[in-house]
Amino acid sequence: AQSVTQLGSHVSVSEGALVLLRCNYSSSVPPYLFWYVQYPNQGLQLLLKYTSAATLVKGINGFEAEFKKSETSFHLTKPSAHMSDAAEYFCAVSTMNSGYSTLTFGKGTMLLVSP
Amino acid sequence: KAGVTQTPRYLIKTRGQQVTLSCSPISGHRSVSWYQQTPGQGLQFLFEYFSETQRNKGNFPGRFSGRQFSNSRSEMNVSTLELGDSALYLCASSLVSGVNNEQFFGPGTRLTVL
């Protein structure tokens, strides 16, 4: 069975600083990996996804993530944080299980951005 | 193109009651998945429907059920509500069912059980 671990339930950065949100996955088969963002009182919005085409994936709003199989990691980064990036971020893994796909989410990381 | 819509947005019920939540997927999307989001457990998969058939089910008691109509709209029902059912219920739609299909999420229905 697959699982996702997000290190740090809260991450605080200053505006303009590097954003690094950590995600490690566990999967017995090649995974498809996703990062979603959730703003208050809203649903989840896809930031980017890894589907084995390239290990460095670029997403919306300047975010990118790198798939490292040896480390079973898919960390999310952004060079310079904006106040509008303050939200909760979820890493998710999707694999096939008994013929059906299942999307499993991490617990989420709340990103706090200070001026 | 309109996004995923969920109704109602907020709901307050008492223990023992039942509730039905509705989800309208993006036009053309045939797969609808439901998730429960709570502060303690995070996002947990409830079930997925595709072409009116339940394809996959998470680890929830039988009090949680759902269905999908021919127009892909979906409903989920929770019977005999418990305090622990208080949560944000999210619906997501995708074109088809599969591992790399992007799921588009609705804003959710916030259920409070008193």
PDB file of N, CA, C and O in Angstrom, chain B residues 55-94:
ATOM      1  N   ARG B  55     -16.379   2.165  -8.333  1.00  0.00           N
ATOM      2  CA  ARG B  55     -15.183   1.454  -8.760  1.00  0.00           C
ATOM      3  C   ARG B  55     -14.226   1.181  -7.617  1.00  0.00           C
ATOM      4  O   ARG B  55     -13.444   0.242  -7.679  1.00  0.00           O
ATOM      5  N   ASN B  56     -14.293   1.986  -6.602  1.00  0.00           N
ATOM      6  CA  ASN B  56     -13.318   1.865  -5.535  1.00  0.00           C
ATOM      7  C   ASN B  56     -13.917   2.428  -4.271  1.00  0.00           C
ATOM      8  O   ASN B  56     -14.725   3.362  -4.322  1.00  0.00           O
ATOM      9  N   LYS B  57     -13.531   1.872  -3.139  1.00  0.00           N
ATOM     10  CA  LYS B  57     -14.115   2.309  -1.878  1.00  0.00           C
ATOM     11  C   LYS B  57     -13.019   2.371  -0.822  1.00  0.00           C
ATOM     12  O   LYS B  57     -12.183   1.477  -0.735  1.00  0.00           O
ATOM     13  N   GLY B  58     -13.060   3.420  -0.018  1.00  0.00           N
ATOM     14  CA  GLY B  58     -12.110   3.563   1.079  1.00  0.00           C
ATOM     15  C   GLY B  58     -12.587   2.813   2.306  1.00  0.00           C
ATOM     16  O   GLY B  58     -13.605   2.112   2.291  1.00  0.00           O
ATOM     17  N   ASN B  59     -11.848   3.000   3.384  1.00  0.00           N
ATOM     18  CA  ASN B  59     -12.121   2.261   4.608  1.00  0.00           C
ATOM     19  C   ASN B  59     -13.071   3.041   5.522  1.00  0.00           C
ATOM     20  O   ASN B  59     -12.669   3.576   6.555  1.00  0.00           O
ATOM     21  N   PHE B  60     -14.314   3.110   5.116  1.00  0.00           N
ATOM     22  CA  PHE B  60     -15.341   3.793   5.896  1.00  0.00           C
ATOM     23  C   PHE B  60     -16.490   2.823   6.156  1.00  0.00           C
ATOM     24  O   PHE B  60     -16.718   1.902   5.382  1.00  0.00           O
ATOM     25  N   PRO B  61     -17.215   3.049   7.268  1.00  0.00           N
ATOM     26  CA  PRO B  61     -18.333   2.141   7.571  1.00  0.00           C
ATOM     27  C   PRO B  61     -19.448   2.248   6.548  1.00  0.00           C
ATOM     28  O   PRO B  61     -19.525   3.204   5.773  1.00  0.00           O
ATOM     29  N   GLY B  62     -20.319   1.267   6.589  1.00  0.00           N
ATOM     30  CA  GLY B  62     -21.412   1.201   5.628  1.00  0.00           C
ATOM     31  C   GLY B  62     -22.402   2.353   5.735  1.00  0.00           C
ATOM     32  O   GLY B  62     -23.245   2.517   4.841  1.00  0.00           O
ATOM     33  N   ARG B  63     -22.308   3.155   6.797  1.00  0.00           N
ATOM     34  CA  ARG B  63     -23.190   4.322   6.918  1.00  0.00           C
ATOM     35  C   ARG B  63     -22.914   5.340   5.798  1.00  0.00           C
ATOM     36  O   ARG B  63     -23.762   6.181   5.507  1.00  0.00           O
ATOM     37  N   PHE B  64     -21.751   5.232   5.222  1.00  0.00           N
ATOM     38  CA  PHE B  64     -21.374   6.131   4.121  1.00  0.00           C
ATOM     39  C   PHE B  64     -21.672   5.425   2.797  1.00  0.00           C
ATOM     40  O   PHE B  64     -21.172   4.326   2.547  1.00  0.00           O
ATOM     41  N   SER B  65     -22.476   6.040   1.990  1.00  0.00           N
ATOM     42  CA  SER B  65     -22.816   5.445   0.708  1.00  0.00           C
ATOM     43  C   SER B  65     -22.908   6.542  -0.338  1.00  0.00           C
ATOM     44  O   SER B  65     -22.949   7.737  -0.017  1.00  0.00           O
ATOM     45  N   GLY B  66     -22.952   6.131  -1.577  1.00  0.00           N
ATOM     46  CA  GLY B  66     -23.037   7.116  -2.640  1.00  0.00           C
ATOM     47  C   GLY B  66     -23.689   6.527  -3.864  1.00  0.00           C
ATOM     48  O   GLY B  66     -24.023   5.331  -3.907  1.00  0.00           O
ATOM     49  N   ARG B  67     -23.874   7.377  -4.839  1.00  0.00           N
ATOM     50  CA  ARG B  67     -24.370   6.912  -6.128  1.00  0.00           C
ATOM     51  C   ARG B  67     -24.037   7.960  -7.175  1.00  0.00           C
ATOM     52  O   ARG B  67     -23.733   9.122  -6.844  1.00  0.00           O
ATOM     53  N   GLN B  68     -24.112   7.523  -8.415  1.00  0.00           N
ATOM     54  CA  GLN B  68     -23.868   8.433  -9.529  1.00  0.00           C
ATOM     55  C   GLN B  68     -24.984   8.264 -10.536  1.00  0.00           C
ATOM     56  O   GLN B  68     -25.432   7.147 -10.819  1.00  0.00           O
ATOM     57  N   PHE B  69     -25.418   9.364 -11.078  1.00  0.00           N
ATOM     58  CA  PHE B  69     -26.514   9.357 -12.035  1.00  0.00           C
ATOM     59  C   PHE B  69     -25.983   9.340 -13.466  1.00  0.00           C
ATOM     60  O   PHE B  69     -24.789   9.524 -13.705  1.00  0.00           O
ATOM     61  N   SER B  70     -26.882   9.158 -14.400  1.00  0.00           N
ATOM     62  CA  SER B  70     -26.472   9.038 -15.805  1.00  0.00           C
ATOM     63  C   SER B  70     -25.826  10.314 -16.339  1.00  0.00           C
ATOM     64  O   SER B  70     -25.058  10.277 -17.296  1.00  0.00           O
ATOM     65  N   ASN B  71     -26.113  11.450 -15.703  1.00  0.00           N
ATOM     66  CA  ASN B  71     -25.485  12.709 -16.146  1.00  0.00           C
ATOM     67  C   ASN B  71     -24.175  12.971 -15.380  1.00  0.00           C
ATOM     68  O   ASN B  71     -23.641  14.072 -15.430  1.00  0.00           O
ATOM     69  N   SER B  72     -23.682  11.970 -14.685  1.00  0.00           N
ATOM     70  CA  SER B  72     -22.439  11.983 -13.905  1.00  0.00           C
ATOM     71  C   SER B  72     -22.544  12.702 -12.569  1.00  0.00           C
ATOM     72  O   SER B  72     -21.600  12.638 -11.782  1.00  0.00           O
ATOM     73  N   ARG B  73     -23.645  13.369 -12.315  1.00  0.00           N
ATOM     74  CA  ARG B  73     -23.815  13.975 -10.999  1.00  0.00           C
ATOM     75  C   ARG B  73     -23.785  12.881  -9.945  1.00  0.00           C
ATOM     76  O   ARG B  73     -24.212  11.757 -10.186  1.00  0.00           O
ATOM     77  N   SER B  74     -23.273  13.228  -8.781  1.00  0.00           N
ATOM     78  CA  SER B  74     -23.133  12.221  -7.731  1.00  0.00           C
ATOM     79  C   SER B  74     -23.687  12.739  -6.407  1.00  0.00           C
ATOM     80  O   SER B  74     -23.714  13.953  -6.156  1.00  0.00           O
ATOM     81  N   GLU B  75     -24.156  11.830  -5.622  1.00  0.00           N
ATOM     82  CA  GLU B  75     -24.597  12.146  -4.267  1.00  0.00           C
ATOM     83  C   GLU B  75     -23.912  11.192  -3.300  1.00  0.00           C
ATOM     84  O   GLU B  75     -23.628  10.039  -3.652  1.00  0.00           O
ATOM     85  N   MET B  76     -23.641  11.693  -2.104  1.00  0.00           N
ATOM     86  CA  MET B  76     -23.220  10.787  -1.054  1.00  0.00           C
ATOM     87  C   MET B  76     -24.163  10.958   0.132  1.00  0.00           C
ATOM     88  O   MET B  76     -24.699  12.042   0.372  1.00  0.00           O
ATOM     89  N   ASN B  77     -24.384   9.879   0.823  1.00  0.00           N
ATOM     90  CA  ASN B  77     -25.318   9.857   1.932  1.00  0.00           C
ATOM     91  C   ASN B  77     -24.601   9.320   3.170  1.00  0.00           C
ATOM     92  O   ASN B  77     -23.818   8.367   3.083  1.00  0.00           O
ATOM     93  N   VAL B  78     -24.872   9.954   4.280  1.00  0.00           N
ATOM     94  CA  VAL B  78     -24.371   9.446   5.555  1.00  0.00           C
ATOM     95  C   VAL B  78     -25.576   9.243   6.465  1.00  0.00           C
ATOM     96  O   VAL B  78     -26.336  10.196   6.714  1.00  0.00           O
ATOM     97  N   SER B  79     -25.769   8.041   6.909  1.00  0.00           N
ATOM     98  CA  SER B  79     -26.896   7.753   7.785  1.00  0.00           C
ATOM     99  C   SER B  79     -26.430   7.682   9.235  1.00  0.00           C
ATOM    100  O   SER B  79     -25.237   7.517   9.516  1.00  0.00           O
ATOM    101  N   THR B  80     -27.369   7.827  10.145  1.00  0.00           N
ATOM    102  CA  THR B  80     -27.108   7.736  11.580  1.00  0.00           C
ATOM    103  C   THR B  80     -25.837   8.529  11.939  1.00  0.00           C
ATOM    104  O   THR B  80     -24.814   7.984  12.379  1.00  0.00           O
ATOM    105  N   LEU B  81     -25.898   9.814  11.730  1.00  0.00           N
ATOM    106  CA  LEU B  81     -24.734  10.679  11.905  1.00  0.00           C
ATOM    107  C   LEU B  81     -24.155  10.595  13.314  1.00  0.00           C
ATOM    108  O   LEU B  81     -24.887  10.489  14.315  1.00  0.00           O
ATOM    109  N   GLU B  82     -22.818  10.637  13.358  1.00  0.00           N
ATOM    110  CA  GLU B  82     -22.080  10.665  14.624  1.00  0.00           C
ATOM    111  C   GLU B  82     -21.289  11.970  14.698  1.00  0.00           C
ATOM    112  O   GLU B  82     -21.029  12.593  13.669  1.00  0.00           O
ATOM    113  N   LEU B  83     -20.918  12.341  15.926  1.00  0.00           N
ATOM    114  CA  LEU B  83     -20.162  13.587  16.089  1.00  0.00           C
ATOM    115  C   LEU B  83     -18.891  13.578  15.236  1.00  0.00           C
ATOM    116  O   LEU B  83     -18.495  14.604  14.669  1.00  0.00           O
ATOM    117  N   GLY B  84     -18.277  12.425  15.123  1.00  0.00           N
ATOM    118  CA  GLY B  84     -17.032  12.296  14.371  1.00  0.00           C
ATOM    119  C   GLY B  84     -17.185  12.449  12.875  1.00  0.00           C
ATOM    120  O   GLY B  84     -16.189  12.485  12.149  1.00  0.00           O
ATOM    121  N   ASP B  85     -18.417  12.541  12.403  1.00  0.00           N
ATOM    122  CA  ASP B  85     -18.637  12.736  10.965  1.00  0.00           C
ATOM    123  C   ASP B  85     -18.508  14.203  10.578  1.00  0.00           C
ATOM    124  O   ASP B  85     -18.549  14.539   9.394  1.00  0.00           O
ATOM    125  N   SER B  86     -18.367  15.063  11.570  1.00  0.00           N
ATOM    126  CA  SER B  86     -18.166  16.486  11.271  1.00  0.00           C
ATOM    127  C   SER B  86     -16.872  16.640  10.477  1.00  0.00           C
ATOM    128  O   SER B  86     -15.799  16.221  10.920  1.00  0.00           O
ATOM    129  N   ALA B  87     -16.973  17.235   9.310  1.00  0.00           N
ATOM    130  CA  ALA B  87     -15.820  17.297   8.411  1.00  0.00           C
ATOM    131  C   ALA B  87     -16.159  18.152   7.205  1.00  0.00           C
ATOM    132  O   ALA B  87     -17.306  18.552   7.008  1.00  0.00           O
ATOM    133  N   LEU B  88     -15.128  18.393   6.404  1.00  0.00           N
ATOM    134  CA  LEU B  88     -15.317  18.983   5.087  1.00  0.00           C
ATOM    135  C   LEU B  88     -15.349  17.829   4.097  1.00  0.00           C
ATOM    136  O   LEU B  88     -14.419  17.020   4.053  1.00  0.00           O
ATOM    137  N   TYR B  89     -16.402  17.719   3.334  1.00  0.00           N
ATOM    138  CA  TYR B  89     -16.524  16.647   2.352  1.00  0.00           C
ATOM    139  C   TYR B  89     -16.258  17.236   0.968  1.00  0.00           C
ATOM    140  O   TYR B  89     -16.964  18.138   0.520  1.00  0.00           O
ATOM    141  N   LEU B  90     -15.243  16.705   0.341  1.00  0.00           N
ATOM    142  CA  LEU B  90     -14.802  17.204  -0.953  1.00  0.00           C
ATOM    143  C   LEU B  90     -15.145  16.211  -2.047  1.00  0.00           C
ATOM    144  O   LEU B  90     -14.981  15.004  -1.889  1.00  0.00           O
ATOM    145  N   CYS B  91     -15.593  16.759  -3.131  1.00  0.00           N
ATOM    146  CA  CYS B  91     -15.877  15.979  -4.319  1.00  0.00           C
ATOM    147  C   CYS B  91     -14.861  16.378  -5.385  1.00  0.00           C
ATOM    148  O   CYS B  91     -14.487  17.553  -5.486  1.00  0.00           O
ATOM    149  N   ALA B  92     -14.410  15.414  -6.166  1.00  0.00           N
ATOM    150  CA  ALA B  92     -13.458  15.696  -7.239  1.00  0.00           C
ATOM    151  C   ALA B  92     -13.895  14.959  -8.496  1.00  0.00           C
ATOM    152  O   ALA B  92     -14.362  13.821  -8.422  1.00  0.00           O
ATOM    153  N   SER B  93     -13.736  15.605  -9.633  1.00  0.00           N
ATOM    154  CA  SER B  93     -14.087  14.926 -10.878  1.00  0.00           C
ATOM    155  C   SER B  93     -12.887  14.848 -11.804  1.00  0.00           C
ATOM    156  O   SER B  93     -11.954  15.660 -11.716  1.00  0.00           O
ATOM    157  N   SER B  94     -12.886  13.848 -12.661  1.00  0.00           N
ATOM    158  CA  SER B  94     -11.866  13.718 -13.687  1.00  0.00           C
ATOM    159  C   SER B  94     -12.497  13.124 -14.931  1.00  0.00           C
ATOM    160  O   SER B  94     -13.574  12.524 -14.871  1.00  0.00           O
TER     161      SER B  94
END
